[in-house]
PDB file of C-alpha atoms and ligand atoms in Angstrom:
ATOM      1  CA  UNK A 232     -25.785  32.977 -12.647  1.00 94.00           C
ATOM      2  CA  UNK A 233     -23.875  36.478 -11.947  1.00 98.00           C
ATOM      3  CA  UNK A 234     -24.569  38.350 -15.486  1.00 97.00           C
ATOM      4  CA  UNK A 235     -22.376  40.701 -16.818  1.00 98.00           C
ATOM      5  CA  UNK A 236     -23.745  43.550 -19.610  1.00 98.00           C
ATOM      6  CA  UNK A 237     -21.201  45.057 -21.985  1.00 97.00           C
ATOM      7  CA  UNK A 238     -18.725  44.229 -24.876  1.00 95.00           C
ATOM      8  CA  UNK A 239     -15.614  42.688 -24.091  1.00 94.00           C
ATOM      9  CA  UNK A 240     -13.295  45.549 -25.595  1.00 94.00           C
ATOM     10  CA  UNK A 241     -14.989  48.593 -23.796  1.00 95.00           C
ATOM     11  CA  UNK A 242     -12.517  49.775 -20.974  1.00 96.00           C
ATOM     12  CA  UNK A 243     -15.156  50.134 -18.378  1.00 97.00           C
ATOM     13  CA  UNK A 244     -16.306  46.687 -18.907  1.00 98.00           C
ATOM     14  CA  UNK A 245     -12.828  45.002 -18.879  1.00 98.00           C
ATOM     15  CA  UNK A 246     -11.842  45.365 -15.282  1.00 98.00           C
ATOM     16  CA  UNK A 247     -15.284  44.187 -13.746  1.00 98.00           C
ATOM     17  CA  UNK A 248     -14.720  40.909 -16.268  1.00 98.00           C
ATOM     18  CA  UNK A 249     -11.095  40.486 -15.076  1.00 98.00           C
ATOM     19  CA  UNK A 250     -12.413  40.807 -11.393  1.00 98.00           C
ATOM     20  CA  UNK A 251     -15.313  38.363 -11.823  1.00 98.00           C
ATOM     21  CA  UNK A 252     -12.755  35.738 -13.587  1.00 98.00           C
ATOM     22  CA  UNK A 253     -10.701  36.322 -10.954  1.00 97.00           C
ATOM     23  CA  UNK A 254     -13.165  35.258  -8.036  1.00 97.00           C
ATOM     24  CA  UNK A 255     -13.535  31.939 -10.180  1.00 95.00           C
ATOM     25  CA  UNK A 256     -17.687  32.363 -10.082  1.00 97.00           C
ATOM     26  CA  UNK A 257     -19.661  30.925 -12.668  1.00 97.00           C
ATOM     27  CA  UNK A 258     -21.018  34.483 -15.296  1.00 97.00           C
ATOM     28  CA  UNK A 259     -22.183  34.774 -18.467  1.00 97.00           C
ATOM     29  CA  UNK A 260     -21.729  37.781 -20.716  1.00 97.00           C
ATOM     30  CA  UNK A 261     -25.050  39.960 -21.813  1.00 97.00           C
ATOM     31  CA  UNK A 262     -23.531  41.860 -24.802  1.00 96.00           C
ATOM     32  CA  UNK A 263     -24.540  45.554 -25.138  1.00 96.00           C
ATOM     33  CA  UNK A 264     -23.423  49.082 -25.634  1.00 96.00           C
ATOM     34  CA  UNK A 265     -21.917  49.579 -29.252  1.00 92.00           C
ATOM     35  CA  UNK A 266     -22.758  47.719 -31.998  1.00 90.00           C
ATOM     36  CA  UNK A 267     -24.727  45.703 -29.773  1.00 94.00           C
ATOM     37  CA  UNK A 268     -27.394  48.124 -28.733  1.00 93.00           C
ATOM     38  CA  UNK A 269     -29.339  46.892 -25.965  1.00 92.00           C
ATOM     39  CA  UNK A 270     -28.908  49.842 -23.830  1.00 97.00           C
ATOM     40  CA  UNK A 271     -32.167  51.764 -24.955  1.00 96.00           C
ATOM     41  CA  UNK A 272     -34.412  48.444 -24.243  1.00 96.00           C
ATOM     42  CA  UNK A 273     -37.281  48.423 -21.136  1.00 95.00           C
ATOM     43  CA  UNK A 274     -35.370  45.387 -19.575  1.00 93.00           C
ATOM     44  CA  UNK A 275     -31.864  47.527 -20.057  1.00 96.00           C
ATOM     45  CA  UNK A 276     -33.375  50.629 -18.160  1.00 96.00           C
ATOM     46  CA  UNK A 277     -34.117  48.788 -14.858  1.00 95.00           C
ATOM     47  CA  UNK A 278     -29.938  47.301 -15.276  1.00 97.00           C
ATOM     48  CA  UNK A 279     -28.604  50.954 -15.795  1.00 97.00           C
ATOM     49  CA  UNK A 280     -30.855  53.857 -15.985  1.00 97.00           C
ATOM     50  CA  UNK A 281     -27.746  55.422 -17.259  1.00 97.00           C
ATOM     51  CA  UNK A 282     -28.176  53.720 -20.374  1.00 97.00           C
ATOM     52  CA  UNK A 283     -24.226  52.626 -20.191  1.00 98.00           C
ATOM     53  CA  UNK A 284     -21.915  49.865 -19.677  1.00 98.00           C
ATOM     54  CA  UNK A 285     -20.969  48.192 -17.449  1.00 98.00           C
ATOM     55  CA  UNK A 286     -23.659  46.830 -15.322  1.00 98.00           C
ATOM     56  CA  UNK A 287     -24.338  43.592 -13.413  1.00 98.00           C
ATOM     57  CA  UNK A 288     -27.279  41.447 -12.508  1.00 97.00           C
ATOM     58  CA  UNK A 289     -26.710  39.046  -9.654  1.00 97.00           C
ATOM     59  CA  UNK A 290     -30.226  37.665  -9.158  1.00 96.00           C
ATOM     60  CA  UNK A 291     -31.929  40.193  -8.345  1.00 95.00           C
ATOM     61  CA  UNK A 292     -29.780  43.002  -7.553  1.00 97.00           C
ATOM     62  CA  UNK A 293     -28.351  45.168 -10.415  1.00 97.00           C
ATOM     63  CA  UNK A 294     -25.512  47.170  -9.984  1.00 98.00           C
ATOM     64  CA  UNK A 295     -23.912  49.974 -12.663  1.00 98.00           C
ATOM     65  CA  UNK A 296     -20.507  52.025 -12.287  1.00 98.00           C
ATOM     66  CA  UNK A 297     -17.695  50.274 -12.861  1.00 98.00           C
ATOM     67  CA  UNK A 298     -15.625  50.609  -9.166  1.00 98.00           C
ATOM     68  CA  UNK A 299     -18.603  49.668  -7.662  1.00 98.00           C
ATOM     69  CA  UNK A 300     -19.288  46.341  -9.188  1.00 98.00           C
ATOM     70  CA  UNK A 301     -15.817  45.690  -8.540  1.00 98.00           C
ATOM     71  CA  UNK A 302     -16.227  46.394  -4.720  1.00 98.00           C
ATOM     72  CA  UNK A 303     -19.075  44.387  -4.598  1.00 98.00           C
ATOM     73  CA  UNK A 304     -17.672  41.357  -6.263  1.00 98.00           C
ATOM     74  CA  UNK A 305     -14.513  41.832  -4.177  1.00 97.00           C
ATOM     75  CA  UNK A 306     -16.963  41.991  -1.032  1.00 96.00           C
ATOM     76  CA  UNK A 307     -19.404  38.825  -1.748  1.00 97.00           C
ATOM     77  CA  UNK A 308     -17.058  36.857  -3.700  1.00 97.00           C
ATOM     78  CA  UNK A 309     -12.976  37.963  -2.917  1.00 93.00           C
ATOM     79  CA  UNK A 310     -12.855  38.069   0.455  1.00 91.00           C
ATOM     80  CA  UNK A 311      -9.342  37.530   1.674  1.00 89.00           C
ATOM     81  CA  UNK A 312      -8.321  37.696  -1.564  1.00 94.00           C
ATOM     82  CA  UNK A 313      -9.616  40.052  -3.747  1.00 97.00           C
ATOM     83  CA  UNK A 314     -10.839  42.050  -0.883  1.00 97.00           C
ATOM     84  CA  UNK A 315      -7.958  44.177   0.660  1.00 95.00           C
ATOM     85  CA  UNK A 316      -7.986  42.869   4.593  1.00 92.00           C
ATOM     86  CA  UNK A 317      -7.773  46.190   6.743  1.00 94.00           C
ATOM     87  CA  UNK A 318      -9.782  49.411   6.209  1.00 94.00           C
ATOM     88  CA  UNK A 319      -6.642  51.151   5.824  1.00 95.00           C
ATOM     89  CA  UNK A 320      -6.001  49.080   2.737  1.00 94.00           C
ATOM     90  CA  UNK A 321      -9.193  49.206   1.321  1.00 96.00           C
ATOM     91  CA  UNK A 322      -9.343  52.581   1.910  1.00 97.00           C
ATOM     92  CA  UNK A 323      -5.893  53.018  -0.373  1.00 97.00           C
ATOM     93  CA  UNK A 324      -7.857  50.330  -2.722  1.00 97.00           C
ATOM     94  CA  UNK A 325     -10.806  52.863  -3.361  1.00 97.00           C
ATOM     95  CA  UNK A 326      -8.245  55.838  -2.956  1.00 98.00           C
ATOM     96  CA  UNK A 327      -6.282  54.420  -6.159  1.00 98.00           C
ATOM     97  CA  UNK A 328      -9.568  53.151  -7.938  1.00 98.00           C
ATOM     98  CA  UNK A 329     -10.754  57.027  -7.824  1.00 98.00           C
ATOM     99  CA  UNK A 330      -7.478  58.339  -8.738  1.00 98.00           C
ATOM    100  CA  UNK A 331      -7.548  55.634 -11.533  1.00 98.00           C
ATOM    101  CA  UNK A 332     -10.635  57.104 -13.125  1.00 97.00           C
ATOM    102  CA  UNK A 333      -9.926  60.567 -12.757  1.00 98.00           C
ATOM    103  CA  UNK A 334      -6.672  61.086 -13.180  1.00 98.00           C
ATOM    104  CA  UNK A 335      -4.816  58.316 -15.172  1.00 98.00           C
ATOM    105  CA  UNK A 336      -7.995  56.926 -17.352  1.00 98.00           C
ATOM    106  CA  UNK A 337      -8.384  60.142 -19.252  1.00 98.00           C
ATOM    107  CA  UNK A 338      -5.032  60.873 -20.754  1.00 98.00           C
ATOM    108  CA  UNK A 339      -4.190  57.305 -21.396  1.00 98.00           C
ATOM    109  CA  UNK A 340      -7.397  56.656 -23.262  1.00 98.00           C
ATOM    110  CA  UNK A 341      -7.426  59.708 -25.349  1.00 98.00           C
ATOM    111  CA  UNK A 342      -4.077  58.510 -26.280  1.00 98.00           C
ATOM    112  CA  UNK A 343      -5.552  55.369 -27.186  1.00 97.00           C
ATOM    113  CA  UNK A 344      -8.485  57.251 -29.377  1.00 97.00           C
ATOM    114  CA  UNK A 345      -5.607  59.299 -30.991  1.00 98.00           C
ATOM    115  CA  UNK A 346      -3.677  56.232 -32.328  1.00 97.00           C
ATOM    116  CA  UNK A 347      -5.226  52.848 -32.566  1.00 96.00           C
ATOM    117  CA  UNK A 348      -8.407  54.239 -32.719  1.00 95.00           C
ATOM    118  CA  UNK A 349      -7.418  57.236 -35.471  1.00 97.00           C
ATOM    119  CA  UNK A 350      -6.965  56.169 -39.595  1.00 96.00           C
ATOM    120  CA  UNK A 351      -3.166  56.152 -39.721  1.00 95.00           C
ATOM    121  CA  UNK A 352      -3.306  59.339 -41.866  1.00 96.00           C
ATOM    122  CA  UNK A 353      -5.327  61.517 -39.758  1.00 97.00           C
ATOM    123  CA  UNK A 354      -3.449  61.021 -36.590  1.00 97.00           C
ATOM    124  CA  UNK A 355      -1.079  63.790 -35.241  1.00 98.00           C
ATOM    125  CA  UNK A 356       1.951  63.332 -33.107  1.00 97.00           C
ATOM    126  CA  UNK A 357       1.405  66.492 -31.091  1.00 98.00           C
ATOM    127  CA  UNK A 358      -1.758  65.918 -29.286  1.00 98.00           C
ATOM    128  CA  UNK A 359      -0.264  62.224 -29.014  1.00 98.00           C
ATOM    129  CA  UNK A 360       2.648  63.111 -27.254  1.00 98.00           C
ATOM    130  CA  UNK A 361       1.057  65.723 -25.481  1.00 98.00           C
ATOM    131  CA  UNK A 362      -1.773  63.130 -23.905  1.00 98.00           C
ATOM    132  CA  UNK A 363       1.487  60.601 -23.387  1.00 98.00           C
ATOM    133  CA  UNK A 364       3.459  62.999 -21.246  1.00 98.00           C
ATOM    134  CA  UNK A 365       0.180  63.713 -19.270  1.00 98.00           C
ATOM    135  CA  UNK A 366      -0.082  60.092 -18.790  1.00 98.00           C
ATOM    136  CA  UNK A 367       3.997  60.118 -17.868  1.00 98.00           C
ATOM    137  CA  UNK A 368       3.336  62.256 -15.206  1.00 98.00           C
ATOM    138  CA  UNK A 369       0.594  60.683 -13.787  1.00 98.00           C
ATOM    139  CA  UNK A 370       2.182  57.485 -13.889  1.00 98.00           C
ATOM    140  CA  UNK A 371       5.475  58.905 -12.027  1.00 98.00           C
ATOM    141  CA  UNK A 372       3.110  59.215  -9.324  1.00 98.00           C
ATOM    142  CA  UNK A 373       2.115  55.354  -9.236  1.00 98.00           C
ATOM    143  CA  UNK A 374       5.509  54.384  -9.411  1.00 98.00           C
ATOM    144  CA  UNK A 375       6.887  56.452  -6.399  1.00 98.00           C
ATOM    145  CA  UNK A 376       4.010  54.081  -4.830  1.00 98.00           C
ATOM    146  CA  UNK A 377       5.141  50.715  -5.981  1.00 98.00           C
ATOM    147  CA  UNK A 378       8.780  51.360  -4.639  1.00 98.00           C
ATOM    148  CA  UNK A 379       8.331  49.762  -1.825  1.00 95.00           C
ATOM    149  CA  UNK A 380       5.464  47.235  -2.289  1.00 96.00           C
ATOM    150  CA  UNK A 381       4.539  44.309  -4.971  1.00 96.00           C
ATOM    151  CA  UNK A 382       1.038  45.436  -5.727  1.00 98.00           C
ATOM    152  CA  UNK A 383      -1.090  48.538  -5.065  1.00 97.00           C
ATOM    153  CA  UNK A 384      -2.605  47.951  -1.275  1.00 96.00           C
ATOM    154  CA  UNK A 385       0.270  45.990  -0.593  1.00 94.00           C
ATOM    155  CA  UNK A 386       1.958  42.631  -0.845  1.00 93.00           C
ATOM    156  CA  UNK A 387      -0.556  41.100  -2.545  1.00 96.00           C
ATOM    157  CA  UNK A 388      -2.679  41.315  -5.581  1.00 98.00           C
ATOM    158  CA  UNK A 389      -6.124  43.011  -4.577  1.00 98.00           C
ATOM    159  CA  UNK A 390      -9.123  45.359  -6.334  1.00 98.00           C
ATOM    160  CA  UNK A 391      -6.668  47.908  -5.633  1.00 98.00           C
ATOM    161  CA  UNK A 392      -4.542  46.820  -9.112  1.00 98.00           C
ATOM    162  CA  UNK A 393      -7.560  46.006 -11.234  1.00 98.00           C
ATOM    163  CA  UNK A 394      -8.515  49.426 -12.931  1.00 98.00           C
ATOM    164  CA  UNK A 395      -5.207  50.080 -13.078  1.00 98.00           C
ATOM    165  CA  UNK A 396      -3.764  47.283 -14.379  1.00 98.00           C
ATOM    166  CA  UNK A 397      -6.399  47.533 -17.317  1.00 98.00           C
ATOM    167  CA  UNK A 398      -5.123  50.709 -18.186  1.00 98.00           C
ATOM    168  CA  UNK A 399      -1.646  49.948 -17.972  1.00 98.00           C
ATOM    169  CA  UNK A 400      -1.943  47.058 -20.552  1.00 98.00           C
ATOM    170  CA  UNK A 401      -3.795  50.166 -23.088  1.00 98.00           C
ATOM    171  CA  UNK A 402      -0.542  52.647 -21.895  1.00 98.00           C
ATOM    172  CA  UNK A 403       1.680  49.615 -22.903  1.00 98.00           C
ATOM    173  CA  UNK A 404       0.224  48.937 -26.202  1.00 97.00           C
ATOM    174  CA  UNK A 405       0.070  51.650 -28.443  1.00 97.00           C
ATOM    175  CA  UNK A 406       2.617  53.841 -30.091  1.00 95.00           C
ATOM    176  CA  UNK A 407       3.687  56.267 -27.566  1.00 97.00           C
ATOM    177  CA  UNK A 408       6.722  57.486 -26.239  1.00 97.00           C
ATOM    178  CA  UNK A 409       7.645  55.919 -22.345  1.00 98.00           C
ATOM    179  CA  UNK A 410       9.692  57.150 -19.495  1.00 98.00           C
ATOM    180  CA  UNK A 411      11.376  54.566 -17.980  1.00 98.00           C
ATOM    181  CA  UNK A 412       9.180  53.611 -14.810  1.00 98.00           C
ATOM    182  CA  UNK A 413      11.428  51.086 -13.200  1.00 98.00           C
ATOM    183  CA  UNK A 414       8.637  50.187 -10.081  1.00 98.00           C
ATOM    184  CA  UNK A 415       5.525  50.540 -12.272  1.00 98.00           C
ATOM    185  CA  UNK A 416       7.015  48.426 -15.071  1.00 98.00           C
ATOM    186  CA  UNK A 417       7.862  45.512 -12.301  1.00 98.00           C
ATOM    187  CA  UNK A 418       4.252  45.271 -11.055  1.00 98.00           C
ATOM    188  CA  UNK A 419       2.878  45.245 -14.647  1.00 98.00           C
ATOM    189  CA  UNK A 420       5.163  42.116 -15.565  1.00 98.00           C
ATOM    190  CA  UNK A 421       3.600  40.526 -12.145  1.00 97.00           C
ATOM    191  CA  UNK A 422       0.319  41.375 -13.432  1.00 98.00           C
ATOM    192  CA  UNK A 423       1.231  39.572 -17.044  1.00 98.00           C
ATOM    193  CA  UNK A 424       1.417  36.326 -15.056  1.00 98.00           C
ATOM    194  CA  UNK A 425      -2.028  35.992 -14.125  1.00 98.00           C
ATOM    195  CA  UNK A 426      -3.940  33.963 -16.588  1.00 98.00           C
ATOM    196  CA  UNK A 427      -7.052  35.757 -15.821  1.00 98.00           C
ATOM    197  CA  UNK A 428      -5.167  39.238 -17.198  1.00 98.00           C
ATOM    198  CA  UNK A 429      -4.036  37.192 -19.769  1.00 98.00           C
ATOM    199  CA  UNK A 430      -7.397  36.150 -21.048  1.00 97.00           C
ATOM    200  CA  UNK A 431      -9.613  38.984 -20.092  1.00 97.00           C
ATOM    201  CA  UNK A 432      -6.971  42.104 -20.250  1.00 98.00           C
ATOM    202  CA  UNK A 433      -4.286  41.398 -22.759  1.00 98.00           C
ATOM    203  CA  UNK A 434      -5.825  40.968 -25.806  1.00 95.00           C
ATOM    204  CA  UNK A 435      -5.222  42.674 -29.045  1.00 93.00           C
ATOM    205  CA  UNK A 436      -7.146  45.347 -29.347  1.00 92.00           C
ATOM    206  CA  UNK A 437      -5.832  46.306 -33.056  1.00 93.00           C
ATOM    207  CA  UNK A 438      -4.211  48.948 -34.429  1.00 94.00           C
ATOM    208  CA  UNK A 439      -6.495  50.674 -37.063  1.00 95.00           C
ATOM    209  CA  UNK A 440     -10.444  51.427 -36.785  1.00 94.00           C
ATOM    210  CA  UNK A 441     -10.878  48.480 -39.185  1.00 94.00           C
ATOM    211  CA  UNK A 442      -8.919  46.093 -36.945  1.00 94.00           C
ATOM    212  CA  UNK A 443     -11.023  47.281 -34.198  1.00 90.00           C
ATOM    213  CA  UNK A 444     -14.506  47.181 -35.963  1.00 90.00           C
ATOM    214  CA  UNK A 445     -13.176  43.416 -36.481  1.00 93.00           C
ATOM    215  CA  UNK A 446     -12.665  42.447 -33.698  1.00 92.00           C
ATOM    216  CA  UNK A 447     -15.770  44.297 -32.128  1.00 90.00           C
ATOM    217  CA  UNK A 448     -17.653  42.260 -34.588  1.00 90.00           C
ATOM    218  CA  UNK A 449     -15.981  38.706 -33.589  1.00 92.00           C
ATOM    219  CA  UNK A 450     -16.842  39.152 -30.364  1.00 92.00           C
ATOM    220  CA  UNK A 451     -20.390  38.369 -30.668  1.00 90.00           C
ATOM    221  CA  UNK A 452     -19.369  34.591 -30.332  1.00 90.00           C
ATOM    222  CA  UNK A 453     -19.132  35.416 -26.352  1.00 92.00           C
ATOM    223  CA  UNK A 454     -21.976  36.124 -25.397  1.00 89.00           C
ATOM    224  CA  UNK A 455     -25.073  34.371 -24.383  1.00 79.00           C
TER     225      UNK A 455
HETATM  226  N1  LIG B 642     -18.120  55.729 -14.895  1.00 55.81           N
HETATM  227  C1  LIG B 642     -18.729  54.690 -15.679  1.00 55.81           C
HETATM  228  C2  LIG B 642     -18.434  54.963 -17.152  1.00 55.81           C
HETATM  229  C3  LIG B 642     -19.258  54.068 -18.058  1.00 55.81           C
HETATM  230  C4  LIG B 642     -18.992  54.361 -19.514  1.00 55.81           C
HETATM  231  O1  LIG B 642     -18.450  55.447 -19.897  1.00 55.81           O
HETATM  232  N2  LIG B 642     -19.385  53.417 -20.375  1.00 55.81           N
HETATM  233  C5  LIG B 642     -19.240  53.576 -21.802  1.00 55.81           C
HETATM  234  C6  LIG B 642     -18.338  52.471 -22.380  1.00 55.81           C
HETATM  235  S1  LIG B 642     -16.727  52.414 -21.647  1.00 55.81           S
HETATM  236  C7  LIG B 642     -20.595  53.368 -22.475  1.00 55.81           C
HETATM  237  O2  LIG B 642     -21.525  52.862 -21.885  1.00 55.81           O
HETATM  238  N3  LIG B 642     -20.676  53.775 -23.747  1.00 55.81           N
HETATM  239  C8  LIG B 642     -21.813  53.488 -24.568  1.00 55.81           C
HETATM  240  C9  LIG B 642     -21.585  52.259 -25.397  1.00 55.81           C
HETATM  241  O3  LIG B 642     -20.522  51.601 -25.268  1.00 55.81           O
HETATM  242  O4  LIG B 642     -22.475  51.932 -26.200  1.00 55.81           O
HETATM  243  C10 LIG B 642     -18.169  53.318 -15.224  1.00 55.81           C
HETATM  244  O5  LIG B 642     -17.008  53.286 -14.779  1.00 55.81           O
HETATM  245  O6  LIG B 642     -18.897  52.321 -15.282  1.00 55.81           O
END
């Protein structure tokens, strides 16, 4: 059975669950990485030599980074689904996946560190708002692309919204101040429909360091 290493909270790890629910194969989740350890094990080191999470094991073949286990899943388990048809679209899948991780991942998570993830008392609204408008700007970008299709690589929902879409729900869910993004906002509602976002992706992710050590902690019931 497909196995996937790495806590159910961590962003990386997220969007390869969401993608694996979303083929519909039968996984099972190896917890590591945070207050899991695991990473620093013999067994661990042939996974990821990296030491990180995510990673997969699908029999025999491990696989770390997160885009790639996506690509891979998409490849042996979505195709004509998951799997963006043409190599024009997949090309504009991997072409948003990369832009994803480089250029919309960082401000939107260090906004994330610098509220939910900050003591109330300690946070400060200027390096909040000055992550926020990075992520604004970034995001204007993504929404001049959805004016004129449903989902990222086209009409339909592919890899291509997957990294995204996990860091849209984050973007959406803490205290920060939001442009109106008419096209962007539209896709992320479509997104809120799919019960596998639902389960995997929109979950409350707290709003204090104790809420989150929580919930870290109660998530030891999921793995196996
Ligand atoms: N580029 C890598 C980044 C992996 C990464 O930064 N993983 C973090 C968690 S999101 C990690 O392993 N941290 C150590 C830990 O959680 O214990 C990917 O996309 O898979």
């Amino acid at each position: 059975m497909l196995e996937v290493w790495g806590r159910p909270y961590s962003s990386n790890v997220i969007p390869v669950i969401w993608t694996v629910a979303e083929t519909g194969i039968e996984w099972r989740l190896k917890l590591a990485g945070g207050s899991f350890g695991q990473l620093d094990t013999p067994e661990y080191a042939t996974i990821n030599p990296n030491r990180m999470i995510p990673a997969i094991r699908d029999g025999d073949f491990a696989l770390w980074e997160s885009n790639a286990i996506i690509r891979y899943l998409a490849g042996r388990y979505g195709e004509g689904t998951l799997l963006p048809g043409t190599p024009q679209q997949r090309a504009i899948a991997d072409q948003w996946m990369e832009w994803c991780q480089t250029r919309l991942f960082p401000p939107v998570i260090h906004a994330f560190f610098a509220t939910v993830r900050t003591d109330p008392a300690k946070r400060d609204p200027t390096v909040i708002a000055k992550h926020a408008d990075e992520a604004a700007a970034m995001l204007a970008i993504l929404d001049a692309h959805l004016t004129d299709r449903a989902y990222v690589a086209g009409d339909s929902f592919t890899i291509a919204d997957i990294p995204l879409g996990c860091v849209a729900y984050r973007y959406f869910n803490i205290g920060i101040e939001r442009p109106a993004l008419p096209h962007f906002e539209a896709w992320y509602a479509h997104l809120s429909e799919r019960p596998a976002y639902q389960k995997h992706v929109m979950r409350f992710f707290g709003t204090t360091p104790e809420d989150w050590a929580a919930l870290e902690k109660a998530s030891a019931n999921e793995g196996s």
